[in-house]
Amino acid sequence: MASTVASYRINYSYLLNLLVFLSSFLTASSDLSFNFYAASCPVAEFLVRNTVRSASSSDPTIPGKLLRLLFHDCFVQGCDASVLIQGNSTERSDPGNASLGGFSVIERAKNAIEIFCPATVSCADIVALAARDAVEAAGGPVVEIPTGRRDGKVSVAADVRPNIIDTDFSLDKMIDAFSSKGLSIQDLVVLSGAHTIGASHCNAFDGRFKRDPKGNLELIDASLDNSYAETLMNKCSSSSSSSSLTVSNDPETSSRFDNQYYKNLEAHKGLFQTDSALMEDERTRKMVEDLASDEESFFQRWRESFVKLSMVGVRFGEDGEIRRSCSSVN
């Protein structure tokens, strides 16, 4: 009983903190609201959640893909589903987005919604809801997010590279990138916890190694645990296929959304240089240690930071549209 009461208090505290944040944010963004589609399409969130759960049950890599899709959408010109648009010189065509996945899940959810509520629910909302539901499907926290986003009408490949986080960024560069989106250093540490699920291509972290004259990999990044580095080198040994080979972001619980990511950082088993940087810098080390020791704290902070991420640069009214197909503008 005591544990149940404690859990309730934690959730109640989270709701109070979230409402305080949203009350100030939604004042300036009055077109967003919880249950935005309650009257116009009451089945919208159910259909997205059902689509995500079905896809995730048949393919355990889907949650990580959907979560990453939201990051790449929101960090480039805001959460407007511009990353979904196909065509030459669109965001989706940029090499920085070449390894993105989960597009078919978004399209399936959109198609299902269009049957019941044509021209009503934005692709931008579907992307945000799908990422939210992906975390839940992987065992993470339930998050309530406001909806009412409009879809962007423009998607430009040249906007991608200046906005996304490269895996070899220093902490200062990451802080600057997050700050430009209205996200704090705490949001940076918490949202990096997304790396507790998903997988990455070997060429995304090959800067931590070098090849000797015989073509064998050698560790050059002293911040990486030697045994973990050996595992990575064995998996990524083929120089001809480093762009196609993948490894799990979290070597311990790769398909479960939990706080293992932070425990990995403490053990110097962060896959990317950006991961290791969080443990090496005194500005973020204490936050990593706190999240590693308390999963409920991580979940509570994740809810808050995820809502903030999902509201970056949202579009309203004539600044956007409701696409009929998520892969093309109307």
Short mmCIF file of C-alpha atoms in Angstrom, two decimals:
data_model
loop_
_atom_site.label_atom_id
_atom_site.label_comp_id
_atom_site.label_asym_id
_atom_site.label_seq_id
_atom_site.Cartn_x
_atom_site.Cartn_y
_atom_site.Cartn_z
CA MET A 1 0.00 0.00 0.00
CA ALA A 2 2.81 2.41 0.90
CA SER A 3 4.46 1.94 -2.48
CA THR A 4 1.13 2.56 -4.23
CA VAL A 5 0.63 5.83 -2.35
CA ALA A 6 4.18 6.94 -3.10
CA SER A 7 3.72 6.21 -6.79
CA TYR A 8 0.49 8.20 -6.77
CA ARG A 9 2.19 11.18 -5.17
CA ILE A 10 4.96 11.12 -7.75
CA ASN A 11 2.47 11.11 -10.59
CA TYR A 12 0.41 13.84 -8.94
CA SER A 13 3.51 15.99 -8.56
CA TYR A 14 4.34 15.40 -12.22
CA LEU A 15 0.87 16.50 -13.29
CA LEU A 16 1.12 19.69 -11.26
CA ASN A 17 4.52 20.55 -12.72
CA LEU A 18 3.35 19.76 -16.24
CA LEU A 19 0.22 21.89 -15.88
CA VAL A 20 2.28 24.84 -14.67
CA PHE A 21 4.56 24.52 -17.71
CA LEU A 22 1.72 24.04 -20.15
CA SER A 23 -0.34 26.90 -18.78
CA SER A 24 2.39 29.34 -19.74
CA PHE A 25 3.24 27.62 -23.03
CA LEU A 26 -0.30 27.14 -24.24
CA THR A 27 -1.10 30.78 -23.54
CA ALA A 28 1.15 31.62 -26.48
CA SER A 29 0.09 28.51 -28.40
CA SER A 30 -3.65 28.57 -27.85
CA ASP A 31 -4.37 26.33 -30.83
CA LEU A 32 -2.90 23.33 -28.99
CA SER A 33 -4.94 21.52 -26.37
CA PHE A 34 -5.39 18.15 -24.77
CA ASN A 35 -8.02 16.02 -26.55
CA PHE A 36 -8.00 18.51 -29.44
CA TYR A 37 -9.84 15.95 -31.59
CA ALA A 38 -12.42 14.98 -28.95
CA ALA A 39 -15.27 16.32 -31.08
CA SER A 40 -13.88 16.21 -34.63
CA CYS A 41 -12.18 12.78 -34.49
CA PRO A 42 -12.54 11.04 -31.11
CA VAL A 43 -10.90 7.84 -32.40
CA ALA A 44 -7.71 9.57 -33.57
CA GLU A 45 -5.43 8.77 -30.64
CA PHE A 46 -6.80 5.24 -30.34
CA LEU A 47 -6.08 4.53 -34.00
CA VAL A 48 -2.51 5.82 -33.73
CA ARG A 49 -1.85 3.84 -30.56
CA ASN A 50 -3.33 0.67 -32.05
CA THR A 51 -1.25 1.05 -35.24
CA VAL A 52 1.95 1.57 -33.26
CA ARG A 53 1.31 -1.38 -30.96
CA SER A 54 0.54 -3.68 -33.88
CA ALA A 55 3.65 -2.62 -35.79
CA SER A 56 5.85 -2.89 -32.69
CA SER A 57 4.63 -6.38 -31.86
CA SER A 58 5.72 -7.65 -35.26
CA ASP A 59 8.90 -5.57 -35.49
CA PRO A 60 10.65 -4.65 -32.20
CA THR A 61 12.77 -2.01 -33.96
CA ILE A 62 9.72 0.17 -34.65
CA PRO A 63 9.62 2.07 -31.31
CA GLY A 64 13.17 3.31 -31.71
CA LYS A 65 12.50 4.36 -35.30
CA LEU A 66 9.36 6.30 -34.45
CA LEU A 67 11.05 8.09 -31.57
CA ARG A 68 14.00 9.09 -33.74
CA LEU A 69 11.62 10.27 -36.45
CA LEU A 70 10.09 12.80 -34.06
CA PHE A 71 13.52 14.15 -33.08
CA HIS A 72 14.53 14.65 -36.70
CA ASP A 73 11.20 16.26 -37.52
CA CYS A 74 11.10 18.68 -34.59
CA PHE A 75 14.74 19.75 -34.76
CA VAL A 76 14.41 20.82 -38.41
CA GLN A 77 11.91 23.67 -38.78
CA GLY A 78 9.75 22.44 -35.90
CA CYS A 79 7.29 19.59 -35.33
CA ASP A 80 5.45 19.95 -38.64
CA ALA A 81 5.88 16.54 -40.32
CA SER A 82 8.09 18.12 -43.00
CA VAL A 83 10.46 15.15 -42.62
CA LEU A 84 7.78 12.91 -44.16
CA ILE A 85 7.56 14.73 -47.49
CA GLN A 86 9.08 12.81 -50.38
CA GLY A 87 10.84 14.36 -53.33
CA ASN A 88 14.15 15.68 -54.55
CA SER A 89 15.83 18.11 -52.15
CA THR A 90 13.34 17.51 -49.32
CA GLU A 91 14.44 16.82 -45.75
CA ARG A 92 13.72 13.14 -46.25
CA SER A 93 16.16 12.99 -49.18
CA ASP A 94 19.09 14.42 -47.21
CA PRO A 95 21.86 11.91 -46.31
CA GLY A 96 21.44 12.90 -42.67
CA ASN A 97 17.97 11.35 -42.77
CA ALA A 98 18.84 8.35 -44.94
CA SER A 99 18.67 5.90 -42.02
CA LEU A 100 15.32 7.10 -40.68
CA GLY A 101 12.49 4.57 -40.51
CA GLY A 102 8.92 4.20 -39.34
CA PHE A 103 7.39 6.08 -42.29
CA SER A 104 5.07 3.21 -43.19
CA VAL A 105 3.66 3.16 -39.65
CA ILE A 106 2.77 6.85 -39.89
CA GLU A 107 1.13 6.29 -43.27
CA ARG A 108 -0.91 3.35 -41.94
CA ALA A 109 -2.13 5.41 -39.01
CA LYS A 110 -2.99 8.30 -41.34
CA ASN A 111 -4.87 6.03 -43.73
CA ALA A 112 -6.89 4.53 -40.88
CA ILE A 113 -7.78 7.97 -39.54
CA GLU A 114 -8.77 9.26 -42.98
CA ILE A 115 -11.43 6.56 -43.20
CA PHE A 116 -13.21 7.87 -40.10
CA CYS A 117 -12.19 11.54 -40.12
CA PRO A 118 -11.05 12.76 -43.54
CA ALA A 119 -8.92 15.95 -43.71
CA THR A 120 -9.06 16.40 -39.94
CA VAL A 121 -5.93 15.05 -38.20
CA SER A 122 -2.51 16.40 -39.08
CA CYS A 123 0.48 14.24 -39.89
CA ALA A 124 2.45 16.36 -37.41
CA ASP A 125 0.15 15.20 -34.62
CA ILE A 126 0.40 11.60 -35.81
CA VAL A 127 4.22 11.73 -35.69
CA ALA A 128 4.15 13.12 -32.15
CA LEU A 129 1.49 10.67 -30.95
CA ALA A 130 3.26 7.72 -32.59
CA ALA A 131 6.54 8.57 -30.84
CA ARG A 132 4.64 8.95 -27.55
CA ASP A 133 2.96 5.57 -28.05
CA ALA A 134 6.21 3.93 -29.15
CA VAL A 135 7.76 4.70 -25.77
CA GLU A 136 4.76 3.22 -23.99
CA ALA A 137 4.84 0.13 -26.24
CA ALA A 138 8.47 -0.41 -25.24
CA GLY A 139 7.64 -0.33 -21.54
CA GLY A 140 8.13 3.37 -20.93
CA PRO A 141 5.87 5.92 -19.25
CA VAL A 142 2.46 7.01 -20.45
CA VAL A 143 2.62 10.64 -21.57
CA GLU A 144 -0.26 13.00 -22.27
CA ILE A 145 0.53 15.53 -24.99
CA PRO A 146 -1.51 18.38 -26.44
CA THR A 147 -2.54 18.17 -30.09
CA GLY A 148 -3.65 20.58 -32.77
CA ARG A 149 -0.43 20.93 -34.78
CA ARG A 150 -0.66 21.80 -38.46
CA ASP A 151 1.47 20.27 -41.19
CA GLY A 152 4.27 22.27 -42.77
CA LYS A 153 4.12 23.11 -46.46
CA VAL A 154 7.87 23.32 -47.05
CA SER A 155 10.62 20.71 -46.71
CA VAL A 156 14.20 21.59 -47.70
CA ALA A 157 17.18 19.24 -47.51
CA ALA A 158 19.57 22.13 -46.84
CA ASP A 159 17.83 22.73 -43.50
CA VAL A 160 18.76 19.29 -42.13
CA ARG A 161 22.50 19.39 -41.44
CA PRO A 162 22.55 22.76 -39.62
CA ASN A 163 19.88 21.53 -37.19
CA ILE A 164 20.36 17.85 -36.35
CA ILE A 165 22.78 16.58 -33.71
CA ASP A 166 25.84 14.78 -35.06
CA THR A 167 27.07 11.87 -32.97
CA ASP A 168 30.50 13.48 -32.48
CA PHE A 169 29.21 16.79 -31.11
CA SER A 170 30.82 18.20 -27.99
CA LEU A 171 28.59 18.94 -25.02
CA ASP A 172 28.80 22.66 -25.74
CA LYS A 173 27.56 22.14 -29.30
CA MET A 174 24.71 19.96 -28.05
CA ILE A 175 23.72 22.54 -25.45
CA ASP A 176 23.68 25.24 -28.13
CA ALA A 177 21.57 23.08 -30.45
CA PHE A 178 19.03 22.25 -27.75
CA SER A 179 18.94 25.84 -26.50
CA SER A 180 18.10 27.04 -30.03
CA LYS A 181 14.95 24.88 -29.80
CA GLY A 182 13.98 26.19 -26.37
CA LEU A 183 15.24 23.08 -24.59
CA SER A 184 17.40 23.14 -21.45
CA ILE A 185 20.50 21.22 -20.47
CA GLN A 186 18.24 18.99 -18.33
CA ASP A 187 16.09 18.32 -21.41
CA LEU A 188 19.27 17.38 -23.25
CA VAL A 189 20.24 14.78 -20.65
CA VAL A 190 16.73 13.41 -20.27
CA LEU A 191 15.91 13.22 -23.99
CA SER A 192 19.26 11.52 -24.64
CA GLY A 193 17.64 8.67 -22.72
CA ALA A 194 15.86 7.89 -26.01
CA HIS A 195 19.02 5.90 -26.77
CA THR A 196 17.79 3.25 -24.37
CA ILE A 197 16.00 1.75 -27.39
CA GLY A 198 16.78 1.55 -31.08
CA ALA A 199 19.83 0.67 -33.14
CA SER A 200 22.49 2.58 -35.07
CA HIS A 201 24.69 1.97 -38.07
CA CYS A 202 28.37 1.33 -37.45
CA ASN A 203 29.43 4.39 -39.43
CA ALA A 204 27.58 6.59 -36.90
CA PHE A 205 30.29 5.99 -34.31
CA ASP A 206 33.31 4.97 -36.38
CA GLY A 207 35.15 8.10 -35.27
CA ARG A 208 35.87 6.31 -32.01
CA PHE A 209 38.05 3.81 -33.87
CA LYS A 210 40.70 3.77 -36.59
CA ARG A 211 41.79 1.07 -39.01
CA ASP A 212 45.33 -0.25 -38.93
CA PRO A 213 47.27 -1.03 -42.15
CA LYS A 214 45.65 -4.49 -42.23
CA GLY A 215 42.14 -3.04 -42.06
CA ASN A 216 41.49 -4.02 -38.45
CA LEU A 217 39.77 -1.61 -36.09
CA GLU A 218 41.64 -0.06 -33.17
CA LEU A 219 40.15 1.92 -30.29
CA ILE A 220 41.27 5.55 -30.14
CA ASP A 221 38.60 6.92 -27.76
CA ALA A 222 39.81 6.40 -24.19
CA SER A 223 36.37 7.24 -22.76
CA LEU A 224 34.97 3.92 -24.01
CA ASP A 225 35.06 0.73 -21.93
CA ASN A 226 37.58 -1.66 -23.48
CA SER A 227 35.39 -4.77 -23.42
CA TYR A 228 32.46 -2.86 -24.91
CA ALA A 229 34.77 -1.40 -27.54
CA GLU A 230 35.93 -4.91 -28.42
CA THR A 231 32.34 -6.00 -28.90
CA LEU A 232 31.64 -3.06 -31.19
CA MET A 233 34.79 -3.67 -33.22
CA ASN A 234 33.85 -7.30 -33.71
CA LYS A 235 30.36 -6.37 -34.91
CA CYS A 236 31.58 -3.58 -37.18
CA SER A 237 34.77 -5.16 -38.47
CA SER A 238 33.79 -5.20 -42.14
CA SER A 239 34.92 -1.92 -43.71
CA SER A 240 32.75 -2.48 -46.78
CA SER A 241 29.47 -2.66 -44.89
CA SER A 242 29.84 -0.21 -41.99
CA SER A 243 26.96 1.83 -43.41
CA SER A 244 24.59 -1.15 -43.33
CA LEU A 245 25.65 -3.02 -40.18
CA THR A 246 23.78 -2.01 -37.03
CA VAL A 247 24.23 -2.45 -33.29
CA SER A 248 21.81 -1.79 -30.44
CA ASN A 249 22.07 1.63 -28.82
CA ASP A 250 21.70 -0.06 -25.43
CA PRO A 251 23.80 -3.24 -25.14
CA GLU A 252 21.85 -4.47 -22.09
CA THR A 253 18.08 -3.95 -22.62
CA SER A 254 17.85 -2.83 -26.23
CA SER A 255 14.10 -3.33 -26.70
CA ARG A 256 12.93 -1.93 -23.36
CA PHE A 257 12.50 1.75 -22.54
CA ASP A 258 14.11 2.06 -19.11
CA ASN A 259 16.94 3.90 -17.35
CA GLN A 260 19.59 1.36 -18.35
CA TYR A 261 21.05 3.93 -20.76
CA TYR A 262 22.32 5.99 -17.83
CA LYS A 263 23.75 2.94 -16.11
CA ASN A 264 25.59 2.21 -19.35
CA LEU A 265 27.06 5.72 -19.31
CA GLU A 266 28.33 5.15 -15.77
CA ALA A 267 30.02 1.99 -17.04
CA HIS A 268 31.53 3.93 -19.99
CA LYS A 269 29.35 2.05 -22.46
CA GLY A 270 27.74 4.95 -24.29
CA LEU A 271 27.58 4.14 -28.00
CA PHE A 272 28.18 7.66 -29.31
CA GLN A 273 30.66 10.33 -28.37
CA THR A 274 27.64 12.49 -27.54
CA ASP A 275 26.57 9.85 -25.01
CA SER A 276 29.95 9.61 -23.33
CA ALA A 277 30.19 13.40 -23.14
CA LEU A 278 27.27 13.47 -20.69
CA MET A 279 29.22 11.42 -18.16
CA GLU A 280 32.53 13.17 -18.68
CA ASP A 281 31.34 16.74 -18.07
CA GLU A 282 30.60 17.96 -14.55
CA ARG A 283 27.64 19.99 -15.82
CA THR A 284 25.75 16.79 -16.69
CA ARG A 285 27.42 13.98 -14.71
CA LYS A 286 25.26 14.40 -11.60
CA MET A 287 22.07 14.30 -13.67
CA VAL A 288 23.24 11.08 -15.34
CA GLU A 289 23.97 9.51 -11.95
CA ASP A 290 20.61 10.57 -10.54
CA LEU A 291 18.70 9.13 -13.50
CA ALA A 292 20.73 5.91 -13.37
CA SER A 293 19.72 5.36 -9.77
CA ASP A 294 16.01 6.24 -10.05
CA GLU A 295 13.93 5.02 -12.98
CA GLU A 296 10.74 6.67 -11.76
CA SER A 297 12.56 10.00 -11.67
CA PHE A 298 13.69 9.41 -15.24
CA PHE A 299 10.14 8.62 -16.32
CA GLN A 300 8.77 11.72 -14.63
CA ARG A 301 11.38 13.98 -16.22
CA TRP A 302 10.92 12.24 -19.56
CA ARG A 303 7.23 13.15 -19.56
CA GLU A 304 8.06 16.82 -19.05
CA SER A 305 10.91 16.99 -21.57
CA PHE A 306 9.05 14.95 -24.18
CA VAL A 307 6.10 17.35 -24.10
CA LYS A 308 8.50 20.26 -24.61
CA LEU A 309 10.17 18.48 -27.54
CA SER A 310 6.82 17.73 -29.19
CA MET A 311 5.90 21.43 -29.10
CA VAL A 312 9.03 22.83 -30.72
CA GLY A 313 8.14 25.18 -33.59
CA VAL A 314 4.58 23.94 -34.02
CA ARG A 315 2.48 25.52 -36.77
CA PHE A 316 -1.05 26.90 -36.54
CA GLY A 317 -3.75 28.20 -38.84
CA GLU A 318 -2.69 29.42 -42.27
CA ASP A 319 0.95 28.70 -41.42
CA GLY A 320 0.16 25.03 -42.00
CA GLU A 321 -2.37 22.58 -43.44
CA ILE A 322 -3.90 19.15 -42.89
CA ARG A 323 -2.26 16.94 -45.50
CA ARG A 324 -4.32 14.29 -47.24
CA SER A 325 -1.17 12.18 -47.61
CA CYS A 326 1.70 12.55 -45.18
CA SER A 327 4.32 12.12 -47.91
CA SER A 328 3.21 15.13 -49.99
CA VAL A 329 1.76 18.58 -49.53
CA ASN A 330 -1.80 19.23 -50.68
#
